[in-house]
Amino acid sequence: MKKRILIINTGGTLSSVTSEHGLSPGLSSGEILEELRMVSRNLTLETEDFCSLDSANIFPEDWAALAAKIGQIYGNYDGIVIIHGTDTLAYTASMLSFMLQNVPLPVVLTGSQLSISHPVADAMENCRCAIHMAAGGCAGVFAAFNRKVMLGCRTSKIRSMSFDAFDSANYPNVAEISALGLHIRKELLPEKKGVFRVQPDYSDKIFLLKLYPGIDPSILSLLQAQGYKGVYIEGFGLGGMPFLKHDFASAVRDAVDNGMTVLAGSQCPYEGSNLSVYETGLLALRGGVLQAYDMTAEAAVTKLMWVLGQTEKPEEIRDYFQTNLVREVTIPQTD
């Protein structure tokens, strides 16, 4: 019996057509399916239109609805492919990794830098990779692009125009296409730790803050006054924050004391944070910040949103960030 793969279309460049307002999603899932039949003759493909949006217009409520949709229909398929715009694909892939805890089948996001209707597009090759990863029987949330497959929670868009637009930051690719076909490294896949549960709750009262020399520490109290519950701070280098003149470390401590969750990482996309090395990081740690370690910015932001949707208890929040849920983070071993 042929494996059944569902292709969910959300829009993006892959399904775009030219209009008077520039490129915008316009192709239906049925029209996309006609293009894809030649790369999936040994599979049964079905399609569904979830929405037709530029991914800049995909929001957290769409993530929750998409997760709920997958929770309703997953038992009917061997794998699911989600066609998505590239701009926020990494955010969606990261959040679905958290919302779809212990997902029992492959969920693979893909997109393209050129519409599938373009004669030299990357769309067909990306879809081929995604479809066959979805048929590969390896459970988890993934992103497929440029003949490689990445964990969804490790995916980051690093180039704006190249066909090699995405990278798996601080974690190897879980699969690659070569002359030997699609090779999946199963030892890199997320481990199933329990029953499948859709956990779509999230908090949208979080903020992403990138430090720069001279930043006013009062921004944290302003955020709290606006009702924000958490902030992810991209610090300098290993995650350091200034404590002279513009005393950001003290502002962080005050924010934590007032009930805000502060997650700290590095502005550097590779190798991650370690706040225990320099005084600029130790002061922040002593002030109660949580570490993002080597998470991508997309994973840090979405995990913060998701965790604050599960609990508001500081000790439980801290436990979540000391736990590697879906291989989104490497937590250093302590003696």
Tab-separated table of C-alpha atoms in Angstrom:
chain	number	residue	atom	x	y	z
A	1	MET	CA	0.000	0.000	0.000
A	2	LYS	CA	1.274	3.438	-0.910
A	3	LYS	CA	2.069	5.782	1.958
A	4	ARG	CA	-0.325	8.709	2.367
A	5	ILE	CA	1.230	12.149	2.655
A	6	LEU	CA	-0.820	15.258	3.354
A	7	ILE	CA	0.467	18.557	1.969
A	8	ILE	CA	-0.865	21.553	3.882
A	9	ASN	CA	-0.484	24.838	2.014
A	10	THR	CA	-0.118	28.059	4.013
A	11	GLY	CA	1.113	30.246	1.151
A	12	GLY	CA	4.513	31.859	0.806
A	13	THR	CA	6.791	32.288	-2.186
A	14	LEU	CA	6.382	28.690	-3.350
A	15	SER	CA	2.713	29.338	-4.164
A	16	SER	CA	3.154	32.944	-5.285
A	17	VAL	CA	2.006	34.604	-8.487
A	18	THR	CA	2.850	38.020	-9.856
A	19	SER	CA	0.288	40.731	-9.179
A	20	GLU	CA	0.138	44.519	-9.456
A	21	HIS	CA	1.275	44.653	-5.815
A	22	GLY	CA	4.273	42.363	-6.349
A	23	LEU	CA	4.601	38.667	-5.557
A	24	SER	CA	1.840	37.306	-3.340
A	25	PRO	CA	0.464	33.815	-2.593
A	26	GLY	CA	-1.985	32.798	-5.286
A	27	LEU	CA	-1.670	29.123	-6.226
A	28	SER	CA	-4.025	26.667	-4.547
A	29	SER	CA	-2.912	23.354	-3.079
A	30	GLY	CA	-4.546	21.601	-6.040
A	31	GLU	CA	-2.477	23.580	-8.516
A	32	ILE	CA	0.670	22.833	-6.530
A	33	LEU	CA	-0.231	19.141	-6.484
A	34	GLU	CA	-0.261	19.039	-10.284
A	35	GLU	CA	3.348	20.202	-10.246
A	36	LEU	CA	4.374	17.653	-7.615
A	37	ARG	CA	2.995	14.430	-9.034
A	38	MET	CA	6.170	13.787	-11.015
A	39	VAL	CA	8.325	13.665	-7.843
A	40	SER	CA	6.048	11.376	-5.816
A	41	ARG	CA	4.825	8.562	-8.049
A	42	ASN	CA	5.288	5.939	-5.338
A	43	LEU	CA	3.208	7.895	-2.800
A	44	THR	CA	-0.381	8.996	-2.417
A	45	LEU	CA	-0.441	12.765	-2.060
A	46	GLU	CA	-3.371	14.730	-0.699
A	47	THR	CA	-3.539	18.478	-0.312
A	48	GLU	CA	-5.346	20.989	1.834
A	49	ASP	CA	-5.358	24.789	1.893
A	50	PHE	CA	-4.888	26.037	5.461
A	51	CYS	CA	-4.392	29.677	4.454
A	52	SER	CA	-2.756	31.665	1.663
A	53	LEU	CA	-0.414	34.152	3.317
A	54	ASP	CA	2.968	35.712	2.995
A	55	SER	CA	4.706	34.252	6.054
A	56	ALA	CA	5.258	37.753	7.445
A	57	ASN	CA	1.519	37.574	8.132
A	58	ILE	CA	1.665	34.238	9.986
A	59	PHE	CA	1.032	34.842	13.704
A	60	PRO	CA	1.008	32.779	16.921
A	61	GLU	CA	-2.721	32.101	16.640
A	62	ASP	CA	-1.988	30.487	13.263
A	63	TRP	CA	0.612	28.232	14.898
A	64	ALA	CA	-1.940	27.113	17.483
A	65	ALA	CA	-4.584	26.466	14.816
A	66	LEU	CA	-2.102	24.542	12.670
A	67	ALA	CA	-1.031	22.402	15.639
A	68	ALA	CA	-4.679	21.698	16.470
A	69	LYS	CA	-5.319	20.743	12.836
A	70	ILE	CA	-2.444	18.269	12.863
A	71	GLY	CA	-3.725	16.831	16.127
A	72	GLN	CA	-7.102	16.167	14.508
A	73	ILE	CA	-5.934	14.453	11.322
A	74	TYR	CA	-2.513	12.903	12.003
A	75	GLY	CA	-3.899	9.380	12.334
A	76	ASN	CA	-4.992	9.366	8.690
A	77	TYR	CA	-1.513	9.897	7.230
A	78	ASP	CA	2.025	8.569	7.254
A	79	GLY	CA	3.517	12.059	7.101
A	80	ILE	CA	2.650	15.718	6.720
A	81	VAL	CA	4.338	18.410	4.613
A	82	ILE	CA	3.646	22.077	5.325
A	83	ILE	CA	4.312	24.567	2.542
A	84	HIS	CA	5.306	27.831	4.184
A	85	GLY	CA	6.896	31.147	3.325
A	86	THR	CA	10.590	31.313	4.171
A	87	ASP	CA	10.605	34.540	6.175
A	88	THR	CA	9.072	33.057	9.338
A	89	LEU	CA	9.365	29.349	8.535
A	90	ALA	CA	11.951	28.843	11.292
A	91	TYR	CA	9.622	30.387	13.887
A	92	THR	CA	6.751	28.131	12.841
A	93	ALA	CA	8.987	25.051	12.780
A	94	SER	CA	10.290	25.872	16.251
A	95	MET	CA	6.875	26.509	17.781
A	96	LEU	CA	5.330	23.394	16.251
A	97	SER	CA	8.207	21.421	17.792
A	98	PHE	CA	6.950	22.519	21.221
A	99	MET	CA	3.223	22.449	20.542
A	100	LEU	CA	3.330	18.936	19.049
A	101	GLN	CA	4.914	17.104	21.971
A	102	ASN	CA	5.881	13.519	21.031
A	103	VAL	CA	4.335	13.842	17.576
A	104	PRO	CA	4.161	10.278	16.166
A	105	LEU	CA	4.828	11.034	12.490
A	106	PRO	CA	7.071	13.292	10.416
A	107	VAL	CA	5.898	16.898	10.041
A	108	VAL	CA	8.135	18.623	7.487
A	109	LEU	CA	8.050	22.321	6.627
A	110	THR	CA	9.390	23.574	3.344
A	111	GLY	CA	9.202	26.551	1.034
A	112	SER	CA	11.226	28.115	-1.729
A	113	GLN	CA	13.004	31.237	-2.879
A	114	LEU	CA	11.169	31.155	-6.235
A	115	SER	CA	7.593	30.217	-7.031
A	116	ILE	CA	6.973	26.647	-8.157
A	117	SER	CA	5.665	28.118	-11.427
A	118	HIS	CA	9.108	29.591	-12.218
A	119	PRO	CA	11.143	27.394	-14.614
A	120	VAL	CA	14.361	27.567	-12.556
A	121	ALA	CA	12.768	27.512	-9.099
A	122	ASP	CA	14.117	25.599	-6.123
A	123	ALA	CA	10.544	24.743	-5.164
A	124	MET	CA	10.348	21.324	-6.783
A	125	GLU	CA	13.592	20.069	-5.241
A	126	ASN	CA	12.623	21.337	-1.774
A	127	CYS	CA	9.211	19.679	-2.023
A	128	ARG	CA	10.774	16.422	-3.218
A	129	CYS	CA	13.039	16.396	-0.156
A	130	ALA	CA	10.183	17.281	2.211
A	131	ILE	CA	7.804	14.683	0.766
A	132	HIS	CA	10.297	11.853	0.998
A	133	MET	CA	11.338	12.863	4.520
A	134	ALA	CA	7.643	12.834	5.430
A	135	ALA	CA	7.430	9.310	4.001
A	136	GLY	CA	10.554	8.170	5.843
A	137	GLY	CA	8.831	7.131	9.068
A	138	CYS	CA	10.945	9.329	11.372
A	139	ALA	CA	8.745	11.185	13.829
A	140	GLY	CA	9.399	14.829	14.632
A	141	VAL	CA	9.114	18.344	13.280
A	142	PHE	CA	11.612	19.175	10.533
A	143	ALA	CA	12.474	21.753	7.889
A	144	ALA	CA	13.605	20.673	4.426
A	145	PHE	CA	15.501	23.077	2.190
A	146	ASN	CA	18.274	22.878	-0.403
A	147	ARG	CA	18.640	19.070	-0.210
A	148	LYS	CA	19.032	18.981	3.564
A	149	VAL	CA	16.682	18.310	6.463
A	150	MET	CA	17.035	20.115	9.781
A	151	LEU	CA	15.319	19.751	13.131
A	152	GLY	CA	12.557	22.343	13.167
A	153	CYS	CA	13.770	23.729	16.493
A	154	ARG	CA	17.333	24.175	15.173
A	155	THR	CA	16.425	25.863	11.899
A	156	SER	CA	17.337	29.482	11.227
A	157	LYS	CA	17.106	31.598	8.084
A	158	ILE	CA	20.567	33.000	7.462
A	159	ARG	CA	20.401	34.215	3.836
A	160	SER	CA	17.749	36.355	2.171
A	161	MET	CA	18.198	35.436	-1.516
A	162	SER	CA	20.352	32.313	-1.809
A	163	PHE	CA	18.779	28.915	-2.425
A	164	ASP	CA	20.819	27.816	0.622
A	165	ALA	CA	18.711	30.063	2.825
A	166	PHE	CA	18.576	27.996	6.018
A	167	ASP	CA	21.063	26.470	8.390
A	168	SER	CA	20.875	24.062	11.286
A	169	ALA	CA	22.500	26.161	13.972
A	170	ASN	CA	24.672	24.337	16.514
A	171	TYR	CA	23.277	20.948	15.483
A	172	PRO	CA	24.018	18.672	12.509
A	173	ASN	CA	21.559	18.225	9.658
A	174	VAL	CA	19.391	15.193	10.406
A	175	ALA	CA	19.236	14.178	6.745
A	176	GLU	CA	20.831	15.092	3.426
A	177	ILE	CA	20.302	14.201	-0.212
A	178	SER	CA	23.339	13.019	-2.159
A	179	ALA	CA	24.139	10.601	-4.952
A	180	LEU	CA	23.232	7.859	-2.455
A	181	GLY	CA	19.720	9.228	-1.991
A	182	LEU	CA	18.122	10.602	1.183
A	183	HIS	CA	20.289	9.583	4.125
A	184	ILE	CA	18.670	10.053	7.555
A	185	ARG	CA	20.851	10.097	10.666
A	186	LYS	CA	18.436	8.536	13.120
A	187	GLU	CA	20.693	9.100	16.125
A	188	LEU	CA	20.055	12.851	15.726
A	189	LEU	CA	16.270	12.605	15.809
A	190	PRO	CA	14.218	13.777	18.806
A	191	GLU	CA	13.400	11.099	21.338
A	192	LYS	CA	9.822	10.190	22.105
A	193	LYS	CA	9.321	10.739	25.842
A	194	GLY	CA	5.619	10.044	26.259
A	195	VAL	CA	2.241	10.119	24.566
A	196	PHE	CA	1.425	12.563	21.796
A	197	ARG	CA	-0.255	15.690	23.076
A	198	VAL	CA	-1.091	18.912	21.300
A	199	GLN	CA	-0.159	21.728	23.674
A	200	PRO	CA	-1.112	24.906	21.796
A	201	ASP	CA	-1.270	27.344	24.708
A	202	TYR	CA	1.168	30.247	24.520
A	203	SER	CA	1.708	33.771	25.796
A	204	ASP	CA	2.104	36.613	23.330
A	205	LYS	CA	3.314	38.960	26.079
A	206	ILE	CA	6.992	38.391	25.402
A	207	PHE	CA	9.624	40.660	23.869
A	208	LEU	CA	12.869	40.144	21.952
A	209	LEU	CA	15.558	42.641	22.923
A	210	LYS	CA	18.967	42.957	21.304
A	211	LEU	CA	21.540	44.811	23.393
A	212	TYR	CA	23.686	47.566	21.917
A	213	PRO	CA	26.243	49.867	23.556
A	214	GLY	CA	24.410	52.594	25.459
A	215	ILE	CA	20.995	50.900	25.661
A	216	ASP	CA	18.786	52.466	28.336
A	217	PRO	CA	18.075	49.875	31.077
A	218	SER	CA	14.694	51.488	31.774
A	219	ILE	CA	13.347	49.632	28.734
A	220	LEU	CA	12.732	46.629	31.008
A	221	SER	CA	10.495	48.556	33.411
A	222	LEU	CA	8.654	50.044	30.427
A	223	LEU	CA	8.013	46.551	29.069
A	224	GLN	CA	6.675	45.388	32.414
A	225	ALA	CA	4.407	48.433	32.609
A	226	GLN	CA	3.021	47.387	29.206
A	227	GLY	CA	2.139	43.956	30.586
A	228	TYR	CA	4.987	41.888	29.150
A	229	LYS	CA	5.630	38.687	31.088
A	230	GLY	CA	8.913	37.611	29.531
A	231	VAL	CA	11.832	38.947	27.548
A	232	TYR	CA	14.543	37.217	25.563
A	233	ILE	CA	17.717	39.308	25.683
A	234	GLU	CA	20.438	38.809	23.094
A	235	GLY	CA	23.543	39.853	24.978
A	236	PHE	CA	27.092	40.463	23.812
A	237	GLY	CA	29.423	37.572	23.023
A	238	LEU	CA	28.789	34.825	25.561
A	239	GLY	CA	25.663	36.693	26.690
A	240	GLY	CA	27.177	39.513	28.720
A	241	MET	CA	25.307	42.643	29.808
A	242	PRO	CA	26.740	46.045	30.850
A	243	PHE	CA	26.855	46.920	34.563
A	244	LEU	CA	28.771	50.230	34.553
A	245	LYS	CA	27.156	53.573	33.647
A	246	HIS	CA	24.146	52.010	31.929
A	247	ASP	CA	23.600	49.276	34.546
A	248	PHE	CA	21.572	46.747	32.621
A	249	ALA	CA	22.428	43.876	34.974
A	250	SER	CA	20.722	45.631	37.894
A	251	ALA	CA	17.673	46.375	35.737
A	252	VAL	CA	17.461	42.689	34.901
A	253	ARG	CA	17.554	41.766	38.595
A	254	ASP	CA	14.761	44.257	39.342
A	255	ALA	CA	12.664	42.877	36.474
A	256	VAL	CA	13.057	39.304	37.755
A	257	ASP	CA	12.209	40.421	41.306
A	258	ASN	CA	9.031	42.006	39.904
A	259	GLY	CA	7.946	38.728	38.283
A	260	MET	CA	9.297	38.961	34.735
A	261	THR	CA	10.912	35.923	33.134
A	262	VAL	CA	14.240	36.961	31.607
A	263	LEU	CA	15.938	34.583	29.190
A	264	ALA	CA	19.447	35.502	28.051
A	265	GLY	CA	21.450	34.300	25.071
A	266	SER	CA	24.062	35.492	22.607
A	267	GLN	CA	23.770	37.725	19.573
A	268	CYS	CA	26.140	35.299	17.862
A	269	PRO	CA	24.176	32.668	15.927
A	270	TYR	CA	26.763	29.949	16.540
A	271	GLU	CA	28.212	28.327	19.665
A	272	GLY	CA	25.770	29.893	22.108
A	273	SER	CA	25.933	31.631	25.466
A	274	ASN	CA	27.714	30.922	28.730
A	275	LEU	CA	26.985	33.572	31.312
A	276	SER	CA	29.211	31.977	33.942
A	277	VAL	CA	32.512	33.011	32.294
A	278	TYR	CA	32.660	36.824	32.600
A	279	GLU	CA	31.508	39.240	35.277
A	280	THR	CA	29.089	40.743	32.736
A	281	GLY	CA	27.305	37.403	32.619
A	282	LEU	CA	27.677	36.310	36.241
A	283	LEU	CA	25.909	39.415	37.508
A	284	ALA	CA	22.978	38.628	35.236
A	285	LEU	CA	22.893	35.008	36.404
A	286	ARG	CA	22.909	36.113	40.034
A	287	GLY	CA	20.049	38.424	39.152
A	288	GLY	CA	17.907	35.431	38.196
A	289	VAL	CA	18.133	35.232	34.408
A	290	LEU	CA	17.692	31.937	32.580
A	291	GLN	CA	20.160	30.826	29.921
A	292	ALA	CA	19.319	30.079	26.291
A	293	TYR	CA	22.686	28.370	25.760
A	294	ASP	CA	22.918	27.396	22.065
A	295	MET	CA	19.267	27.816	21.081
A	296	THR	CA	18.471	29.732	17.924
A	297	ALA	CA	16.723	33.053	18.414
A	298	GLU	CA	13.629	31.519	16.839
A	299	ALA	CA	13.658	28.608	19.283
A	300	ALA	CA	14.361	30.858	22.273
A	301	VAL	CA	11.482	33.203	21.418
A	302	THR	CA	8.970	30.442	20.710
A	303	LYS	CA	9.993	28.331	23.710
A	304	LEU	CA	9.563	31.377	25.934
A	305	MET	CA	6.110	32.002	24.472
A	306	TRP	CA	5.176	28.344	24.831
A	307	VAL	CA	6.510	27.880	28.373
A	308	LEU	CA	4.684	30.963	29.632
A	309	GLY	CA	1.548	29.467	28.099
A	310	GLN	CA	1.998	26.333	30.202
A	311	THR	CA	2.773	27.879	33.584
A	312	GLU	CA	3.377	31.138	35.435
A	313	LYS	CA	5.228	29.535	38.369
A	314	PRO	CA	8.886	30.679	38.400
A	315	GLU	CA	10.222	27.314	39.580
A	316	GLU	CA	8.386	25.462	36.799
A	317	ILE	CA	9.525	27.986	34.196
A	318	ARG	CA	13.102	27.471	35.341
A	319	ASP	CA	12.676	23.689	35.096
A	320	TYR	CA	11.433	24.006	31.504
A	321	PHE	CA	14.536	25.979	30.549
A	322	GLN	CA	16.768	23.451	32.252
A	323	THR	CA	15.195	20.696	30.150
A	324	ASN	CA	16.076	19.758	26.589
A	325	LEU	CA	12.550	19.007	25.358
A	326	VAL	CA	12.984	18.315	21.632
A	327	ARG	CA	16.767	18.669	21.169
A	328	GLU	CA	16.361	22.424	20.879
A	329	VAL	CA	19.253	23.120	23.265
A	330	THR	CA	22.522	21.680	24.532
A	331	ILE	CA	22.657	22.131	28.292
A	332	PRO	CA	26.197	21.837	29.685
A	333	GLN	CA	26.795	19.075	32.200
A	334	THR	CA	27.614	20.292	35.692
A	335	ASP	CA	29.881	18.487	38.128
